[in-house]
Backbone as CSV, one residue per row, in Angstrom:
resi,resn,N_x,N_y,N_z,CA_x,CA_y,CA_z,C_x,C_y,C_z
1,MET,316.314,114.944,108.726,317.116,116.306,107.794,315.521,117.040,107.240
2,LEU,315.537,117.572,107.627,314.380,118.488,106.945,315.183,118.924,105.202
3,ALA,313.569,118.628,104.293,314.580,118.686,103.093,314.719,119.963,102.464
4,THR,316.424,120.508,101.439,315.947,122.332,100.806,315.529,123.093,101.265
5,PRO,314.470,123.085,100.446,312.821,123.612,100.308,312.026,123.496,102.139
6,HIS,312.756,123.105,102.473,312.117,123.565,103.978,312.947,123.612,104.767
7,ARG,313.961,124.238,104.188,314.868,125.017,105.941,315.281,126.084,104.934
8,LEU,315.429,127.643,106.218,315.827,128.677,105.839,317.938,128.403,105.789
9,ARG,317.825,129.223,104.296,319.662,129.238,104.867,319.840,130.119,104.320
10,THR,319.507,131.242,104.416,320.292,132.789,104.682,320.112,133.549,106.016
11,SER,321.260,134.248,105.908,320.816,135.822,107.093,319.239,136.035,107.027
12,THR,319.574,136.543,105.773,318.250,137.784,105.279,317.182,136.898,105.386
13,ASP,316.677,135.664,105.388,315.604,135.118,105.661,315.157,135.040,107.226
14,PHE,316.380,134.451,107.682,316.053,134.954,109.608,315.727,136.134,110.075
15,SER,316.571,136.791,109.647,316.163,138.153,110.272,315.131,138.902,109.802
16,THR,313.968,138.533,108.567,313.527,139.229,107.975,311.813,137.652,108.616
17,THR,312.195,137.209,108.845,310.948,136.373,109.374,311.149,137.098,111.339
18,VAL,312.328,136.486,111.768,312.698,137.069,113.347,311.708,138.934,113.351
19,ARG,311.710,139.489,112.316,311.637,140.903,112.723,310.243,141.118,112.323
20,SER,309.381,140.853,111.082,308.502,140.882,110.493,307.261,139.606,110.985
21,GLY,307.483,138.851,111.336,306.466,137.749,112.081,306.115,138.256,112.992
22,VAL,305.504,137.289,114.068,304.891,137.099,115.503,306.053,136.491,115.769
23,ARG,305.996,136.881,117.380,307.121,135.646,118.770,306.068,135.511,119.870
24,ASN,306.359,133.615,119.924,306.215,133.507,121.286,307.050,132.719,121.573
25,GLY,306.695,133.102,123.067,308.194,132.308,123.967,307.116,131.002,125.047
26,ARG,308.274,130.189,125.400,307.926,129.385,126.255,309.040,128.683,126.758
27,ARG,308.900,128.044,128.174,310.225,127.706,128.548,311.837,127.201,128.131
28,ASN,311.202,126.509,127.100,312.084,125.613,126.726,313.338,126.690,125.146
29,LEU,311.721,127.589,124.593,312.446,128.230,122.718,311.817,129.124,122.844
30,VAL,312.094,130.272,122.228,311.158,131.007,121.387,310.829,130.350,119.811
31,LEU,309.257,130.609,119.458,309.677,130.629,118.115,308.827,132.331,117.316
32,TYR,309.579,132.839,115.861,309.048,133.335,115.488,308.395,132.718,114.195
33,THR,306.948,133.129,113.930,306.184,132.968,112.794,305.989,134.078,111.325
34,ALA,306.434,133.899,110.352,306.141,134.830,109.849,305.235,134.356,108.179
35,PRO,304.193,135.020,107.674,303.496,134.342,106.480,304.461,134.257,105.265
36,ILE,304.299,133.349,104.073,305.281,133.458,102.475,303.905,133.377,102.115
37,ALA,304.130,133.163,101.100,302.959,133.065,99.918,302.196,132.047,100.035
38,ALA,301.097,131.466,99.434,300.471,130.255,100.180,300.460,129.190,99.557
39,ASP,301.600,129.709,98.261,302.431,127.877,97.552,303.027,128.001,97.986
40,GLU,304.255,128.545,98.412,305.909,128.180,98.846,305.077,127.080,99.914
41,PRO,306.571,126.506,100.136,306.708,125.010,101.177,307.106,126.153,102.382
42,SER,306.571,125.795,103.538,306.608,126.382,104.672,308.708,126.066,105.164
43,ARG,309.388,126.837,105.996,310.505,126.815,105.519,310.658,126.871,107.074
44,PHE,311.491,126.239,107.925,311.926,126.704,109.332,313.281,126.468,109.808
45,GLY,313.827,127.787,110.318,315.503,127.763,110.932,315.523,127.612,112.551
46,PHE,316.705,127.126,112.476,317.149,127.300,114.243,318.109,127.542,114.348
47,ILE,318.366,128.369,115.660,319.091,129.273,116.342,319.591,128.920,117.963
48,VAL,320.817,127.913,117.667,321.004,126.989,118.764,323.131,127.630,119.332
49,SER,322.419,128.485,120.365,323.836,129.047,120.749,324.160,128.659,121.608
50,LYS,325.927,128.964,121.833,326.119,127.549,122.515,325.802,127.937,124.103
51,ALA,325.113,129.243,124.748,324.012,129.802,125.436,323.986,128.239,126.442
52,VAL,322.932,127.441,125.233,322.269,125.877,125.407,323.087,125.400,125.883
53,GLY,324.031,124.535,125.507,325.906,123.850,125.847,326.701,123.623,125.041
54,ASN,327.698,122.208,124.818,328.563,122.128,124.577,327.494,121.183,123.478
55,ALA,328.899,121.529,122.304,328.470,120.483,120.424,326.964,119.665,121.131
56,VAL,327.476,118.693,121.823,327.066,117.617,121.776,325.832,117.877,122.107
57,THR,325.535,118.544,123.281,323.909,119.193,123.636,323.036,120.086,122.421
58,ARG,323.493,120.503,122.531,323.668,121.752,120.815,322.558,121.127,119.830
59,ASN,323.556,120.192,119.298,323.513,119.287,118.081,321.683,118.234,119.147
60,LEU,321.598,118.211,120.224,321.031,116.869,120.695,319.630,117.670,119.911
61,VAL,319.715,119.335,120.640,318.092,120.592,120.912,318.111,120.216,119.556
62,LYS,319.088,121.029,118.374,318.471,121.120,117.098,318.216,120.070,116.296
63,ARG,318.624,118.033,116.037,317.927,116.763,116.516,316.693,117.254,116.386
64,ARG,316.229,117.376,117.436,314.561,117.077,117.814,314.036,118.011,117.878
65,LEU,314.417,119.797,117.063,313.439,120.594,116.945,313.277,119.915,115.907
66,ARG,314.162,119.733,115.000,313.992,119.430,113.216,312.967,118.295,112.698
67,GLU,312.859,117.661,114.182,311.859,116.539,114.212,310.592,117.028,114.383
68,ALA,311.075,117.732,115.140,309.338,118.840,115.618,308.417,119.207,114.406
69,ALA,309.753,120.250,114.108,308.818,121.236,112.864,308.802,119.486,111.573
70,ALA,310.036,118.297,111.743,308.829,117.692,110.173,307.756,116.709,110.541
71,LEU,307.347,117.509,111.864,305.871,117.264,111.929,305.288,117.601,111.752
72,ALA,306.266,118.885,111.852,304.657,119.674,111.568,304.396,119.952,110.275
73,LEU,305.576,119.464,109.349,305.782,120.198,107.657,304.098,118.770,107.860
74,LYS,304.055,118.063,107.984,302.771,116.935,107.836,301.613,118.065,107.617
75,THR,301.046,118.469,108.367,300.034,119.402,108.310,300.413,120.691,107.997
76,GLN,301.068,121.194,107.971,301.022,123.035,107.594,302.611,122.513,106.271
77,GLY,302.250,122.077,105.669,303.247,122.749,104.398,303.286,123.705,103.970
78,THR,303.388,124.375,103.861,302.706,125.063,103.148,302.974,127.128,103.647
79,GLY,302.863,127.719,103.378,302.756,129.262,103.993,303.473,129.715,105.010
80,LEU,304.216,129.460,105.271,305.101,129.486,107.032,306.462,129.712,106.676
81,ALA,307.467,130.871,107.710,308.793,130.635,107.756,308.722,131.327,108.862
82,VAL,309.558,129.838,109.784,309.625,129.761,111.835,310.915,129.458,112.088
83,VAL,311.174,130.396,112.944,312.723,130.527,113.006,312.518,130.059,114.771
84,VAL,313.294,129.237,114.972,312.767,128.654,116.245,314.032,128.517,117.179
85,ARG,314.188,129.732,118.079,315.667,129.878,118.776,315.257,128.972,120.195
86,ALA,315.981,128.103,119.847,316.190,127.466,121.470,317.014,128.128,123.158
87,LEU,316.133,127.744,124.321,316.746,128.297,125.095,317.069,127.421,125.838
88,PRO,318.425,128.023,126.739,319.034,127.002,127.465,318.800,126.518,128.426
89,ALA,317.542,126.402,128.437,316.555,125.314,130.214,316.408,123.889,128.728
90,ALA,316.899,124.340,127.494,316.266,122.958,126.162,316.943,121.705,126.588
91,ALA,318.551,122.594,127.037,319.507,121.389,127.183,318.969,120.595,128.174
92,SER,318.317,121.059,129.298,317.877,119.421,130.189,315.864,119.307,129.807
93,ALA,315.364,119.618,128.720,314.090,119.233,128.274,314.384,117.457,127.917
94,ASP,313.400,117.654,127.892,313.430,116.293,127.042,312.128,116.065,126.175
95,TRP,312.080,115.372,125.201,311.787,115.024,124.024,310.023,115.291,123.948
96,GLU,308.982,114.991,124.643,308.300,115.662,125.443,307.193,116.664,125.332
97,GLN,308.943,117.597,126.199,308.975,118.831,126.266,308.816,120.238,125.766
98,LEU,310.096,119.488,124.724,310.173,119.985,123.398,309.494,120.499,122.670
99,LEU,309.103,119.168,121.972,307.935,118.773,121.614,306.274,119.613,121.871
100,GLY,306.246,119.804,123.454,304.898,120.396,123.457,304.920,121.695,123.333
101,ASP,305.907,122.442,123.777,306.546,124.259,123.739,306.689,124.294,122.394
102,PHE,307.497,123.556,121.363,306.881,124.172,119.626,305.664,123.731,119.348
103,ASN,305.343,122.721,119.482,303.579,123.253,118.948,302.350,124.086,119.540
104,ALA,302.882,124.371,120.989,302.106,125.686,121.692,302.494,126.143,121.388
105,ALA,303.960,126.638,120.791,304.429,128.191,120.131,304.176,128.740,118.310
106,LEU,303.599,127.098,118.583,303.141,127.656,116.597,301.857,127.608,116.786
107,SER,300.754,126.806,117.282,299.451,127.035,117.399,299.372,128.508,117.420
108,ALA,300.180,129.632,118.883,299.544,130.437,119.064,299.705,131.420,118.618
109,ASN,301.008,130.753,117.836,301.610,132.217,116.593,300.474,132.487,115.426
110,ARG,300.550,130.769,115.627,298.981,130.892,113.761,297.745,131.803,114.816
111,LYS,297.286,131.641,115.140,296.090,132.158,116.590,296.328,133.999,116.301
112,ARG,297.942,134.412,116.513,298.368,135.490,115.884,297.732,136.099,114.659
113,LEU,298.211,135.693,113.510,298.737,136.230,112.663,296.646,135.795,112.272
114,GLY,296.417,134.902,112.370,295.221,135.343,111.801,294.580,134.140,110.070
115,GLY,293.616,134.561,109.304,294.038,134.378,108.499,294.884,135.067,107.261
116,THR,295.916,135.116,107.481,296.954,135.252,106.852,297.815,133.931,106.201
117,VAL,297.023,132.569,106.846,297.852,131.406,106.800,297.064,130.320,106.967
118,PRO,297.456,129.353,105.841,296.670,129.068,105.039,296.081,127.833,106.171
119,PRO,295.571,126.367,105.858,294.653,125.797,107.061,294.947,125.684,108.759
120,ARG,294.364,125.517,108.996,294.941,125.342,110.468,295.294,124.342,111.048
121,LEU,296.121,124.119,111.616,297.056,122.270,112.765,296.181,122.479,113.303
122,PRO,296.003,121.262,113.832,295.645,120.306,115.329,296.333,120.892,116.503
123,ASP,295.616,120.581,117.616,296.236,121.216,118.323,297.258,120.404,118.651
124,ARG,297.949,119.368,118.474,298.450,117.580,119.278,299.024,117.956,117.567
125,ILE,301.017,118.011,117.259,300.987,118.076,116.118,302.037,116.640,116.297
126,GLY,302.238,115.533,115.913,302.711,114.515,115.710,303.220,113.378,117.091
127,SER,303.177,112.810,117.705,303.365,111.710,118.317,304.768,111.247,118.578
128,THR,303.805,110.500,120.358,305.165,110.099,120.759,306.174,109.321,120.410
129,THR,305.661,108.373,118.738,305.910,107.174,118.175,308.205,107.693,118.049
130,THR,308.348,108.440,118.526,309.592,108.615,117.379,310.330,109.344,118.448
131,GLU,310.270,108.860,120.006,310.406,109.363,120.849,312.150,108.666,120.875
132,GLY,311.661,107.442,120.758,313.060,106.816,120.899,314.088,106.775,120.415
133,THR,313.681,107.377,118.825,314.857,107.640,118.032,315.649,109.168,118.647
134,LEU,314.919,109.881,119.662,315.594,111.104,119.972,316.010,111.354,121.182
135,ARG,316.473,110.059,122.143,316.335,110.237,123.198,318.403,110.132,123.537
136,ALA,319.143,110.370,124.347,319.953,111.025,124.324,320.667,109.431,125.200
């Protein structure tokens, strides 16, 4: 679970990030990223609709995406507002695929934002050590 300061909570936060940020789509997700003040903690929000699957499947996808966000916070703790929208393909994706899509989309968005974001993320965030805890 992400700590409260690292969560997007209101619909205004979500809509501002989606409308004013950059977007990058992958097979399993679409990631919207907007810069915020460099001294503010990075915040993440998740959109997982019923098109992804039943409640069990949606919650599994959300848990995996939250873990990917928690790993991203270790290297990018400030300066970003991120909304992750899971696509129906995420239901059948494993942890490695979701993490790879998340990292690739976040890296691409950071490049598109240019100098408006604090220090650069490494090419690969996290490792597979948490894989066993997130499998169905």
